[in-house]
Tab-separated table of C-alpha atoms and ligand atoms in Angstrom:
chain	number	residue	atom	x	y	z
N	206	UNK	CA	0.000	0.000	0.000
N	207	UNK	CA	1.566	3.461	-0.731
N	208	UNK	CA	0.752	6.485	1.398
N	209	UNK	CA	2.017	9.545	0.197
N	210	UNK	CA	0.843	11.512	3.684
N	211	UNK	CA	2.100	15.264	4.039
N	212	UNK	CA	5.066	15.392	6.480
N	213	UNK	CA	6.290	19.276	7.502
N	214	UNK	CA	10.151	18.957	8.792
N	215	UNK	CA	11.401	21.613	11.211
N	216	UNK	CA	14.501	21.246	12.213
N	217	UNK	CA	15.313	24.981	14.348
N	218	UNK	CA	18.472	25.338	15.859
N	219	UNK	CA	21.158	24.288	17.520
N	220	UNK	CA	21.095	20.225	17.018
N	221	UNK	CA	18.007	20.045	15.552
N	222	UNK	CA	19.675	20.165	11.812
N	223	UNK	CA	22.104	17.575	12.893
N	224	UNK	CA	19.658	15.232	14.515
N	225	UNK	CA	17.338	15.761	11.748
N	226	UNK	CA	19.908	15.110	8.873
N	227	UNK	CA	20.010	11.248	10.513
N	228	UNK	CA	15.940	10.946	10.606
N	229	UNK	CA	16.199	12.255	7.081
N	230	UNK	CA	18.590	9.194	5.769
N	231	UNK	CA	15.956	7.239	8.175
N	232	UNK	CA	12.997	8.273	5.895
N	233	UNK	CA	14.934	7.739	2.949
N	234	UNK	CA	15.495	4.144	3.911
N	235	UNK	CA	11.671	3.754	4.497
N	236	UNK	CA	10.820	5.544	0.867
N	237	UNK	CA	13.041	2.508	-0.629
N	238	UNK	CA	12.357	-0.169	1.242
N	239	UNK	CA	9.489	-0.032	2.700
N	240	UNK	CA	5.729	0.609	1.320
N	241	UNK	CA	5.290	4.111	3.007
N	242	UNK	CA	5.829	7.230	0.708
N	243	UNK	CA	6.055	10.552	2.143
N	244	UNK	CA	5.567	14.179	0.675
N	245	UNK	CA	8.365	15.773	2.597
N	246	UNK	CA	8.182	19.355	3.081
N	247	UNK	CA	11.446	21.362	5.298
N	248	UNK	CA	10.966	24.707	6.359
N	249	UNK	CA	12.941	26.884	9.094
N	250	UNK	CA	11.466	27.547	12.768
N	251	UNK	CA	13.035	29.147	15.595
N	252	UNK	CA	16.286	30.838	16.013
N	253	UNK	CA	16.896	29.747	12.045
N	254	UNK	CA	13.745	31.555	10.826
N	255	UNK	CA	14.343	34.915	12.718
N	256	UNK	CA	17.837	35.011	11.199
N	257	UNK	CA	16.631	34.986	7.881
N	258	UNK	CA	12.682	36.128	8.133
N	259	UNK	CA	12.868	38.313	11.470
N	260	UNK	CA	10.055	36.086	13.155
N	261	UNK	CA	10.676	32.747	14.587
N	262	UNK	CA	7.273	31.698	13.087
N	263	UNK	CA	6.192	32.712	9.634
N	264	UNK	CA	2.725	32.870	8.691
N	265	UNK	CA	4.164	30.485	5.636
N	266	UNK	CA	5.443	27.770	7.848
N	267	UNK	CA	2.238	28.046	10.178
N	268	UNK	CA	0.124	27.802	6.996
N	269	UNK	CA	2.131	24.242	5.578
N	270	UNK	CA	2.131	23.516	9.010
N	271	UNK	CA	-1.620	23.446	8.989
N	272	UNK	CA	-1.118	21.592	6.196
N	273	UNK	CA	0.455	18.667	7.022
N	274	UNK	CA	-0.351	15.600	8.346
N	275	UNK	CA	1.973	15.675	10.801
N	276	UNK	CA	5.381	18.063	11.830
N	277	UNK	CA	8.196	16.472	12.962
N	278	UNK	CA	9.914	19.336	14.941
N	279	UNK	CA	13.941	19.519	15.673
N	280	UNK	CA	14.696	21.909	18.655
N	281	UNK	CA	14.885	25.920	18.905
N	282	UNK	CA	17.143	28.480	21.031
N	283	UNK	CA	20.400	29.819	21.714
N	284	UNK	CA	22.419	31.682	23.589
N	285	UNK	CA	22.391	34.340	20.583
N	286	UNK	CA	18.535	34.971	20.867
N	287	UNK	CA	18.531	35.205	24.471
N	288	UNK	CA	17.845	39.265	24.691
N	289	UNK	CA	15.502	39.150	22.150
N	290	UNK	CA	11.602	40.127	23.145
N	291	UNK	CA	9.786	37.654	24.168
N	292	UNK	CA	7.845	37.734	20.664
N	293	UNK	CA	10.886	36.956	18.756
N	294	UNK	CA	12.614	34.597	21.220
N	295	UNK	CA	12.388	31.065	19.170
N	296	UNK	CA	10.913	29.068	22.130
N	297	UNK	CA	8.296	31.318	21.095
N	298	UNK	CA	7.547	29.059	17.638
N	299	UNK	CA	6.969	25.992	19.442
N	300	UNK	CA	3.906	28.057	21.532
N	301	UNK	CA	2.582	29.177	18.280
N	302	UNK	CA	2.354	26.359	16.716
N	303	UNK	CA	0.603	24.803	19.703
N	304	UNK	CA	-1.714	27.151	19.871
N	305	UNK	CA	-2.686	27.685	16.044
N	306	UNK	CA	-2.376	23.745	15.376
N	307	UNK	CA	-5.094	23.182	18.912
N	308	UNK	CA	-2.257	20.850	20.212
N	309	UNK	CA	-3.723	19.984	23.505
N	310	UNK	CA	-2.887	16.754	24.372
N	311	UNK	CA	0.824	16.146	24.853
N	312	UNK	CA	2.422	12.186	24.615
N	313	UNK	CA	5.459	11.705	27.120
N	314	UNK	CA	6.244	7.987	26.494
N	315	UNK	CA	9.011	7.137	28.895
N	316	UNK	CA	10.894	3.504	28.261
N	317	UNK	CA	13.581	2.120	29.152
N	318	UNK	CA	15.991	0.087	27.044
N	319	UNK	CA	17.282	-2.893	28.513
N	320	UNK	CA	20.605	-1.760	27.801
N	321	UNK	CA	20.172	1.538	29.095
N	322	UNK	CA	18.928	0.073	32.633
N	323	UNK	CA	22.135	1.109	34.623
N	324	UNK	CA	21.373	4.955	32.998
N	325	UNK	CA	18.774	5.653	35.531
N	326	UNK	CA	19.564	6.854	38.866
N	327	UNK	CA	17.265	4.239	40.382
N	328	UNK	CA	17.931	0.637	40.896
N	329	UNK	CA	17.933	-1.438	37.230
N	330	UNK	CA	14.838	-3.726	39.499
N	331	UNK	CA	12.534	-0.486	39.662
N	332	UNK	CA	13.348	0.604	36.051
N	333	UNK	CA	14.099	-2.351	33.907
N	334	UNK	CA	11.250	-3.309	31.125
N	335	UNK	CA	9.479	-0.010	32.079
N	336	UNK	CA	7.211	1.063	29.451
N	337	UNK	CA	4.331	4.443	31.180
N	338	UNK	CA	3.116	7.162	29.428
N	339	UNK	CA	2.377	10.639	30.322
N	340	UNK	CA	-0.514	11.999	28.422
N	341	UNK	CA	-0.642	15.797	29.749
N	342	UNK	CA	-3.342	18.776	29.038
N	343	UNK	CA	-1.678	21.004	27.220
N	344	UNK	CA	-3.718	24.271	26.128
N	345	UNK	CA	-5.422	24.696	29.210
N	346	UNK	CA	-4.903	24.972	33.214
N	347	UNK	CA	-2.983	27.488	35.450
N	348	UNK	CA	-0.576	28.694	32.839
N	349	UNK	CA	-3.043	29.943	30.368
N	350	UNK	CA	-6.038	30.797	33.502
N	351	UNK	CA	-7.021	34.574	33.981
N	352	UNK	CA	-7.227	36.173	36.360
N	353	UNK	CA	-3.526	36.805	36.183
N	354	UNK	CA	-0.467	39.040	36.981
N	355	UNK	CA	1.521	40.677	39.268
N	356	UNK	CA	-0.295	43.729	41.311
N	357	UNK	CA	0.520	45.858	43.814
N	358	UNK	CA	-1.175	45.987	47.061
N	359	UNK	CA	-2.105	49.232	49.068
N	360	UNK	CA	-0.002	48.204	51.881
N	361	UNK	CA	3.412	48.296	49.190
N	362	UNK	CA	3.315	44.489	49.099
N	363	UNK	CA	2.882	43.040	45.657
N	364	UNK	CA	0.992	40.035	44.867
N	365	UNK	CA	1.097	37.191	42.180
N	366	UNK	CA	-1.342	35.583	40.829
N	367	UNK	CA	-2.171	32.638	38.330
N	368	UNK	CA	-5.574	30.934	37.918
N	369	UNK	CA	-6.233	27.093	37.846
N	370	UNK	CA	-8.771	26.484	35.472
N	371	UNK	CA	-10.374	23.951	33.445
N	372	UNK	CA	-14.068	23.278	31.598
N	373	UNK	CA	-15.816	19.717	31.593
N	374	UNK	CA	-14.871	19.710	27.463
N	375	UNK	CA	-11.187	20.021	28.398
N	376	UNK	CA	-11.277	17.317	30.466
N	377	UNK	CA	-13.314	15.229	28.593
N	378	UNK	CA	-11.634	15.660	25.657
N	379	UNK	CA	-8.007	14.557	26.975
N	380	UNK	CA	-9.847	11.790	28.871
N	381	UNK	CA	-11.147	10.399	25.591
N	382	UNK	CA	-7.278	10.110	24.943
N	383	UNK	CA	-5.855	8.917	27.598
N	384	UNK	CA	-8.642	6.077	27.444
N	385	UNK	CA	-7.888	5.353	23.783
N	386	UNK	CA	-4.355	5.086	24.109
N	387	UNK	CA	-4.592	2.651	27.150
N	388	UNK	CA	-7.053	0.426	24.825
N	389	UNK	CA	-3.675	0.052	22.494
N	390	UNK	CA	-1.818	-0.264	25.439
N	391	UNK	CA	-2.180	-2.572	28.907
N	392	UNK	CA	-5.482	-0.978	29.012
N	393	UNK	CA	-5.153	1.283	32.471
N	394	UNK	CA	-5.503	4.702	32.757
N	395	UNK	CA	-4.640	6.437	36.097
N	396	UNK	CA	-5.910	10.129	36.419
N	397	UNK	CA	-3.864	12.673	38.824
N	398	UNK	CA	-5.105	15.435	40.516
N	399	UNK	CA	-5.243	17.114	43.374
N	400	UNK	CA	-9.469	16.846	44.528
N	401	UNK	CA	-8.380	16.854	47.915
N	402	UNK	CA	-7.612	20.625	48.324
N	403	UNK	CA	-8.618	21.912	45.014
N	404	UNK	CA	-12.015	22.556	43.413
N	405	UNK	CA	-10.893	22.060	39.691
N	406	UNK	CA	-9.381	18.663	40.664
N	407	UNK	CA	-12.480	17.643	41.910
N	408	UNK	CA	-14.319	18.453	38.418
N	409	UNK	CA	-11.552	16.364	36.552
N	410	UNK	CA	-11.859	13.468	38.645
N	411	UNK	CA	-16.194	13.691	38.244
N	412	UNK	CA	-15.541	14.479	34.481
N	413	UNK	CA	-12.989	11.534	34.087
N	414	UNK	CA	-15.713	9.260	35.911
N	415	UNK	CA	-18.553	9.629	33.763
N	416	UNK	CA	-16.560	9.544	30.771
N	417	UNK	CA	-15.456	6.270	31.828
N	418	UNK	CA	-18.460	4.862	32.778
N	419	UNK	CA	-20.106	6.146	29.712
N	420	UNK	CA	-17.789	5.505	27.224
N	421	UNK	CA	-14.368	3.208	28.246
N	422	UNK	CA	-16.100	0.829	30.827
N	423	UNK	CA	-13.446	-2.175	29.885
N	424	UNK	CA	-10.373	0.146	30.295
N	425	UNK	CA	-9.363	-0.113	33.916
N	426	UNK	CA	-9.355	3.192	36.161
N	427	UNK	CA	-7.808	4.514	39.053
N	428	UNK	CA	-7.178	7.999	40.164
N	429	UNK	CA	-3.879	9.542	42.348
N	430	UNK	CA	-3.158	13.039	44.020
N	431	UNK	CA	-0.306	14.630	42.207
N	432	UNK	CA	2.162	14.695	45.369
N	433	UNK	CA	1.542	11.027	45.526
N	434	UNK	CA	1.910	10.222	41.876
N	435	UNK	CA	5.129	11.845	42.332
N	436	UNK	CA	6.558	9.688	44.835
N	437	UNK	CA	4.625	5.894	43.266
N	438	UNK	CA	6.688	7.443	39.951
N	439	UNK	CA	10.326	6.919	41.544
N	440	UNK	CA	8.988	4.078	44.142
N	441	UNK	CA	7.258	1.729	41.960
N	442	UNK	CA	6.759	3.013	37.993
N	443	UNK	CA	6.085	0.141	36.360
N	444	UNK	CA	2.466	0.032	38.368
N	445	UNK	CA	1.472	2.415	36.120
N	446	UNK	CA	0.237	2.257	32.231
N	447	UNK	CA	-1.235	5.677	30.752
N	448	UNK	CA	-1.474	8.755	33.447
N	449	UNK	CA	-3.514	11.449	32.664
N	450	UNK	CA	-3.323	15.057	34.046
N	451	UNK	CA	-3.274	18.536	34.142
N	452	UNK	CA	-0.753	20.485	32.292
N	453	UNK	CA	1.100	22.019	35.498
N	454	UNK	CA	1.291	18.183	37.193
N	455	UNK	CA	1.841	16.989	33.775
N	456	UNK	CA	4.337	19.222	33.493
N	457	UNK	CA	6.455	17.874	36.472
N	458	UNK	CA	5.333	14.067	36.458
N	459	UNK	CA	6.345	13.932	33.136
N	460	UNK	CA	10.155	15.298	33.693
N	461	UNK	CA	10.130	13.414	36.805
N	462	UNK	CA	8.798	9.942	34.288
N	463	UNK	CA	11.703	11.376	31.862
N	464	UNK	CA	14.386	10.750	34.115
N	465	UNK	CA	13.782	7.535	35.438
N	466	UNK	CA	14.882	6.439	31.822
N	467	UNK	CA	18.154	8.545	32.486
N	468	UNK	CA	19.464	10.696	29.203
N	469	UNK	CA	17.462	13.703	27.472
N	470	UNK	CA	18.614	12.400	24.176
N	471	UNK	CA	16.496	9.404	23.889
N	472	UNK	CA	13.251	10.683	24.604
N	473	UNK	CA	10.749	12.082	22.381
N	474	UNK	CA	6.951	13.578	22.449
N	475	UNK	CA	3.597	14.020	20.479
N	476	UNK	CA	1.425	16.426	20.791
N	477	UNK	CA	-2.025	15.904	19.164
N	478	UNK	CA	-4.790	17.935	18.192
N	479	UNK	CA	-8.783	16.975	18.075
N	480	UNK	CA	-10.021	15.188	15.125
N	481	UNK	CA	-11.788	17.177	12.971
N	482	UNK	CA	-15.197	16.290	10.634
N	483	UNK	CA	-12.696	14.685	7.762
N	484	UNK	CA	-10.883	12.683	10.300
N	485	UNK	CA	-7.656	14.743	10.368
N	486	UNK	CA	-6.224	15.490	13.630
N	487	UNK	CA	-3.153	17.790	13.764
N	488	UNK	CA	0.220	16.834	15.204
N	489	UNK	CA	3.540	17.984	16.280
N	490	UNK	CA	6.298	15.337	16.948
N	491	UNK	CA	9.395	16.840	18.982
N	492	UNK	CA	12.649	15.157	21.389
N	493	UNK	CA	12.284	16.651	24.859
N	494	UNK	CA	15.521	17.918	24.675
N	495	UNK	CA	16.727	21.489	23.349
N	496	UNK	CA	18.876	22.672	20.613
N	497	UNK	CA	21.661	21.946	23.058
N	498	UNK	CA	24.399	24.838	22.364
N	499	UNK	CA	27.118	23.251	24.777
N	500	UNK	CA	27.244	20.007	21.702
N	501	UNK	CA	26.658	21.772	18.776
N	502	UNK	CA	28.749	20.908	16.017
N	503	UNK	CA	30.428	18.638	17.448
N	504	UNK	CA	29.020	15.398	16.230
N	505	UNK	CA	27.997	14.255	19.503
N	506	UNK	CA	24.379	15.154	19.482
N	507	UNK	CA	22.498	11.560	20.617
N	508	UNK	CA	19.960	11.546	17.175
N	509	UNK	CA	17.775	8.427	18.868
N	510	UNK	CA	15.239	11.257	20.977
N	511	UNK	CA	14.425	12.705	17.085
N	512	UNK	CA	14.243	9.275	15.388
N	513	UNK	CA	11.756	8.336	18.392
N	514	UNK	CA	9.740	11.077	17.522
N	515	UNK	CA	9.675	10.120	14.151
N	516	UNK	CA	8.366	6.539	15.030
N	517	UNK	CA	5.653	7.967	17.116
N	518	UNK	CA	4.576	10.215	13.820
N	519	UNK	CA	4.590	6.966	12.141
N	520	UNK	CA	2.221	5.100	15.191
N	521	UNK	CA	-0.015	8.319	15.624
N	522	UNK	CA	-0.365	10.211	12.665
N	523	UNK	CA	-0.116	7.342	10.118
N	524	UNK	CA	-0.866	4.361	11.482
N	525	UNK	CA	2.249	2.214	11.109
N	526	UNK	CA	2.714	0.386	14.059
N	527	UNK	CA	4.989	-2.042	12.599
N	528	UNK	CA	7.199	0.536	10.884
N	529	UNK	CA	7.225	2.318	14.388
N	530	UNK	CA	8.650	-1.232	15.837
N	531	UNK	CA	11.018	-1.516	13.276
N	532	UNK	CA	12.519	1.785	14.041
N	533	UNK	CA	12.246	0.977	18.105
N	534	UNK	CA	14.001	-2.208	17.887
N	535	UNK	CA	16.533	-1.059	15.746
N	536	UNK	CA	17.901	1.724	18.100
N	537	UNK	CA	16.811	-1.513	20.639
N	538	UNK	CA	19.522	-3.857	18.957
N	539	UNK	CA	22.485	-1.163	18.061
N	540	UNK	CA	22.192	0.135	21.923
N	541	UNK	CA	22.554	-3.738	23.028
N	542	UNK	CA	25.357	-4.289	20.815
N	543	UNK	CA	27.029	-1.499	22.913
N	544	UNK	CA	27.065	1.528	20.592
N	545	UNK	CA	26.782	5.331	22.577
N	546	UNK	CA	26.536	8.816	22.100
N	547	UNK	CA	28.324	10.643	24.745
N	548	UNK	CA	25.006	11.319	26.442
N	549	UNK	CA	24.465	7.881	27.637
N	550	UNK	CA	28.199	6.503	27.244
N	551	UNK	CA	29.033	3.702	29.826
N	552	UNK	CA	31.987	1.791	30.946
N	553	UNK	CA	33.231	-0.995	28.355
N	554	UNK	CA	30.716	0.715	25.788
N	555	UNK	CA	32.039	1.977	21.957
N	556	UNK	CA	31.175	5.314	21.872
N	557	UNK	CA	30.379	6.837	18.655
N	558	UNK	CA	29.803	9.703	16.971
N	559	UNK	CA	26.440	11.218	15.380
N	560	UNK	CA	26.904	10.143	12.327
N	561	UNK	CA	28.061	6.565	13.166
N	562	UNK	CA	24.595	5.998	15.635
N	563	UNK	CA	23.167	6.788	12.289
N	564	UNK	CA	24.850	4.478	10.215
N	565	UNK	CA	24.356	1.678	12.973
N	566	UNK	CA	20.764	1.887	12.915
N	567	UNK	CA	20.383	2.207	9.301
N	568	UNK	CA	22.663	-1.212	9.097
N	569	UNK	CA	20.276	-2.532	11.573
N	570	UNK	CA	16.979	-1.534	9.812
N	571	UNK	CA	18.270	-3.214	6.408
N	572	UNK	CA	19.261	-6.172	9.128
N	573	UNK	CA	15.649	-6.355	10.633
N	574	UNK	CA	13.809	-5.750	7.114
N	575	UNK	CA	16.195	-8.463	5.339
J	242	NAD	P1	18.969	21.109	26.366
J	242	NAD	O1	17.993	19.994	26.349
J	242	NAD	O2	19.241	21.767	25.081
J	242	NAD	O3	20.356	20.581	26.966
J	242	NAD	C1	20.509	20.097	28.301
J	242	NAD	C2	21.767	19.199	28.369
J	242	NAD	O4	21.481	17.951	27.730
J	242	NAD	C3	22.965	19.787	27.629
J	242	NAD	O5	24.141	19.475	28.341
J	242	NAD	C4	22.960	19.089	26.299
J	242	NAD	O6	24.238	18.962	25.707
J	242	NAD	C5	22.374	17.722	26.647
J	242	NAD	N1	21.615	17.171	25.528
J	242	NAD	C6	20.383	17.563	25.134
J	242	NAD	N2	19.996	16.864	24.062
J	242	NAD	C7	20.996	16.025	23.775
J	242	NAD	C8	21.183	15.045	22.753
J	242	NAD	N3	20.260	14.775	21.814
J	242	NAD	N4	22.337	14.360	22.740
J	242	NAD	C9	23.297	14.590	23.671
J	242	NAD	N5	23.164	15.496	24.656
J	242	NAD	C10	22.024	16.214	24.708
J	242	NAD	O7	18.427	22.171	27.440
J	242	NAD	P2	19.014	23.610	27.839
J	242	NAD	O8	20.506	23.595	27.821
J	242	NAD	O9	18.299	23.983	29.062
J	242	NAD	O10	18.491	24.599	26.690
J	242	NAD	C11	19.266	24.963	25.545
J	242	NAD	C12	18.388	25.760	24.599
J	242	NAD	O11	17.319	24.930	24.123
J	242	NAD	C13	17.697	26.974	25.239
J	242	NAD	O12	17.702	28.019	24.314
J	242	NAD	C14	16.300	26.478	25.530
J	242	NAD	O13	15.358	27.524	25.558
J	242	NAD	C15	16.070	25.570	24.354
J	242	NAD	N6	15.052	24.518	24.566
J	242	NAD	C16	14.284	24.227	23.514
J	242	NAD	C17	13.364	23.209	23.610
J	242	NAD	C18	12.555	22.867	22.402
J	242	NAD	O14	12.917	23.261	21.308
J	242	NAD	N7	11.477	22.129	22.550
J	242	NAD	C19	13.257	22.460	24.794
J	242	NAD	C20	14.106	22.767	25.859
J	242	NAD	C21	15.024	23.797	25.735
């Protein structure tokens, strides 16, 4: 079967061009070997597209953005843009495209390589064969609630204030994923909140209810306080399948999740939009990690985080859950034949450059396709 779906390709700044340029020979290998065509479109963002256009968005690269099936998104920033205003700062792209594209549900997956155990900082027992994601709220919540601001106070003092908020169709709505993606999953879904001392927590954990009941009554549910989901995330992971929460506790439990796996440069992210009428849902597929200024151009950058990303664009977006595997147990099978990037280099391990993780897993996909 060939699909000839729209792909956008922002690289940014920093090491997004150089983690890209491997993903790039990665889709290459797919558009001769395997039956998946793509219409590849690259574009700058960020840092990259102020340099040349003065704005780190374009209305161009929002409009082919909207126009894709799916962005696969490098990194933005640098030290150079840091005294730019806030409207030109390139961190600045990534919230407009969020925002334009109605990206409010945002995929943490964190796993952990069997040959990556020793990377995390907790015992291989707790971490090994871990396999949770983080599905987090993304457009809504305290950092987007009003009232807000700084004031000052008749008495001199000044006060800050941020807003916690969140409607029964938010909730709903990121509910209905979390639900779905358990169903391709081990089927559980644990919602986090805080309904003990706070009045929108309560509403999510109502709202998640009756979804559930209505809609996912097979799909096993349970529901945690933030503070505790914190600590069950570093005592006991592996309890959990898909969590589901807020976009401030996402926001933590998800770099807390992130770390248990132990290196920034293997972990990547999707952020989905709703499905419209025609069935098309947009989608933005990004590593965690920055554009990294200390590495760049040095050949050092890890490129597995971006190629992640890339295989959850191909499970999400297009609907190629073996192709995603393929990719997966490649970078599986060249990290247990003891290849590193300096980022998650261990005693007695080769480590390699860049470009040479990129050749290893290419090897390895014509290997596992053979
Ligand atoms: P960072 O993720 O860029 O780097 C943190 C550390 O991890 C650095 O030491 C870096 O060398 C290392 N690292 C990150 N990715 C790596 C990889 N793939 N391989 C090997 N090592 C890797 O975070 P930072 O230093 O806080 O931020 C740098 C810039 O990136 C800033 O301008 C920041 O605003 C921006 N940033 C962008 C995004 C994004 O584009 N989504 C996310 C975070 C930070």
């Amino acid at each position: 079967m060939k699909s000839n779906k729209k792909m956008l390709v922002l690289p940014g700044d920093g090491i997004g061009p150089e983690v890209m340029v491997q993903v790039r020979r990665v889709i290459d290998w797919f558009d001769r070997r395997r039956a998946v065509k793509f219409d590849i479109q690259e574009g700058l963002v960020g840092g990259a597209s102020y340099d040349k256009y003065g704005s780190p968005l374009t209305d161009n690269t929002l409009a082919d953005a909207m126009a894709a099936d799916a962005v696969l998104f490098g990194a933005v920033g640098g030290p150079q843009y840091d005294t730019l205003p806030f409207d030109k700062r390139p961190e600045k792209a990534i919230l407009g495209l969020r925002k334009e594209l109605g990206l409010f549900a945002n995929l943490r997956p964190a796993l952990v390589f069997d040959a990556l155990v020793d990377a995390s900082s907790l015992k291989p027992d707790i971490v090994r064969g871990l396999d949770i994601l983080i599905l987090r709220e993304l457009t809504g919540g305290i950092y987007f609630g009003e009232p807000r601001g700084i004031e000052k106070l008749p008495d001199g003092q000044r006060r800050g204030v941020n807003t916690q908020v969140y409607t029964t169709h938010e909730i709903q709505r990121i509910a209905r994923v979390g639900f779905d993606l358990a169903k391709k999953r081990k089927n559980k879904v644990c919602s986090v909140e805080k309904a003990n001392v706070m009045e929108s927590g309560q509403l999510w954990r109502e709202e998640v209810t009756a979804v559930h009941k209505a809609e996912y009554p097979k799909v096993e549910l349970s529901h945690m306080y933030a503070d505790n989901c914190a600590m069950q995330l570093v005592r006991n992971p592996k309890q959990f399948d898909v969590i589901v929460t807020d976009n401030l506790f996402g926001d933590i439990l998800s770099d807390c999740a992130a770390m248990l796996t132990g290196s920034l440069g293997m972990l990547p992210s999707a952020s989905l939009g709703a499905v419209d009428k025609q069935g098309r849902q947009h989608a933005l597929y990004e590593p965690i990690h920055g554009s990294a200024p200390d590495i760049v151009g040095k050949n050092m950058a890890n490129p597995i985080a971006q190629l992640l990303s890339f295989a959850m664009l191909l499970r999400y977006s297009f609907d190629l859950e073996d192709d995603a595997k393929l990719i997966e147990s490649s970078v599986e099978k060249v990290l247990a034949g003891g290849m590193r990037t300096a980022d998650i280099m261990q005693p007695g391990a080769a480590r390699v450059s860049t470009v040479v993780m990129g050749d290893a897993i290419l090897r390895e996909l014509d290997k596992q396709a053979a």
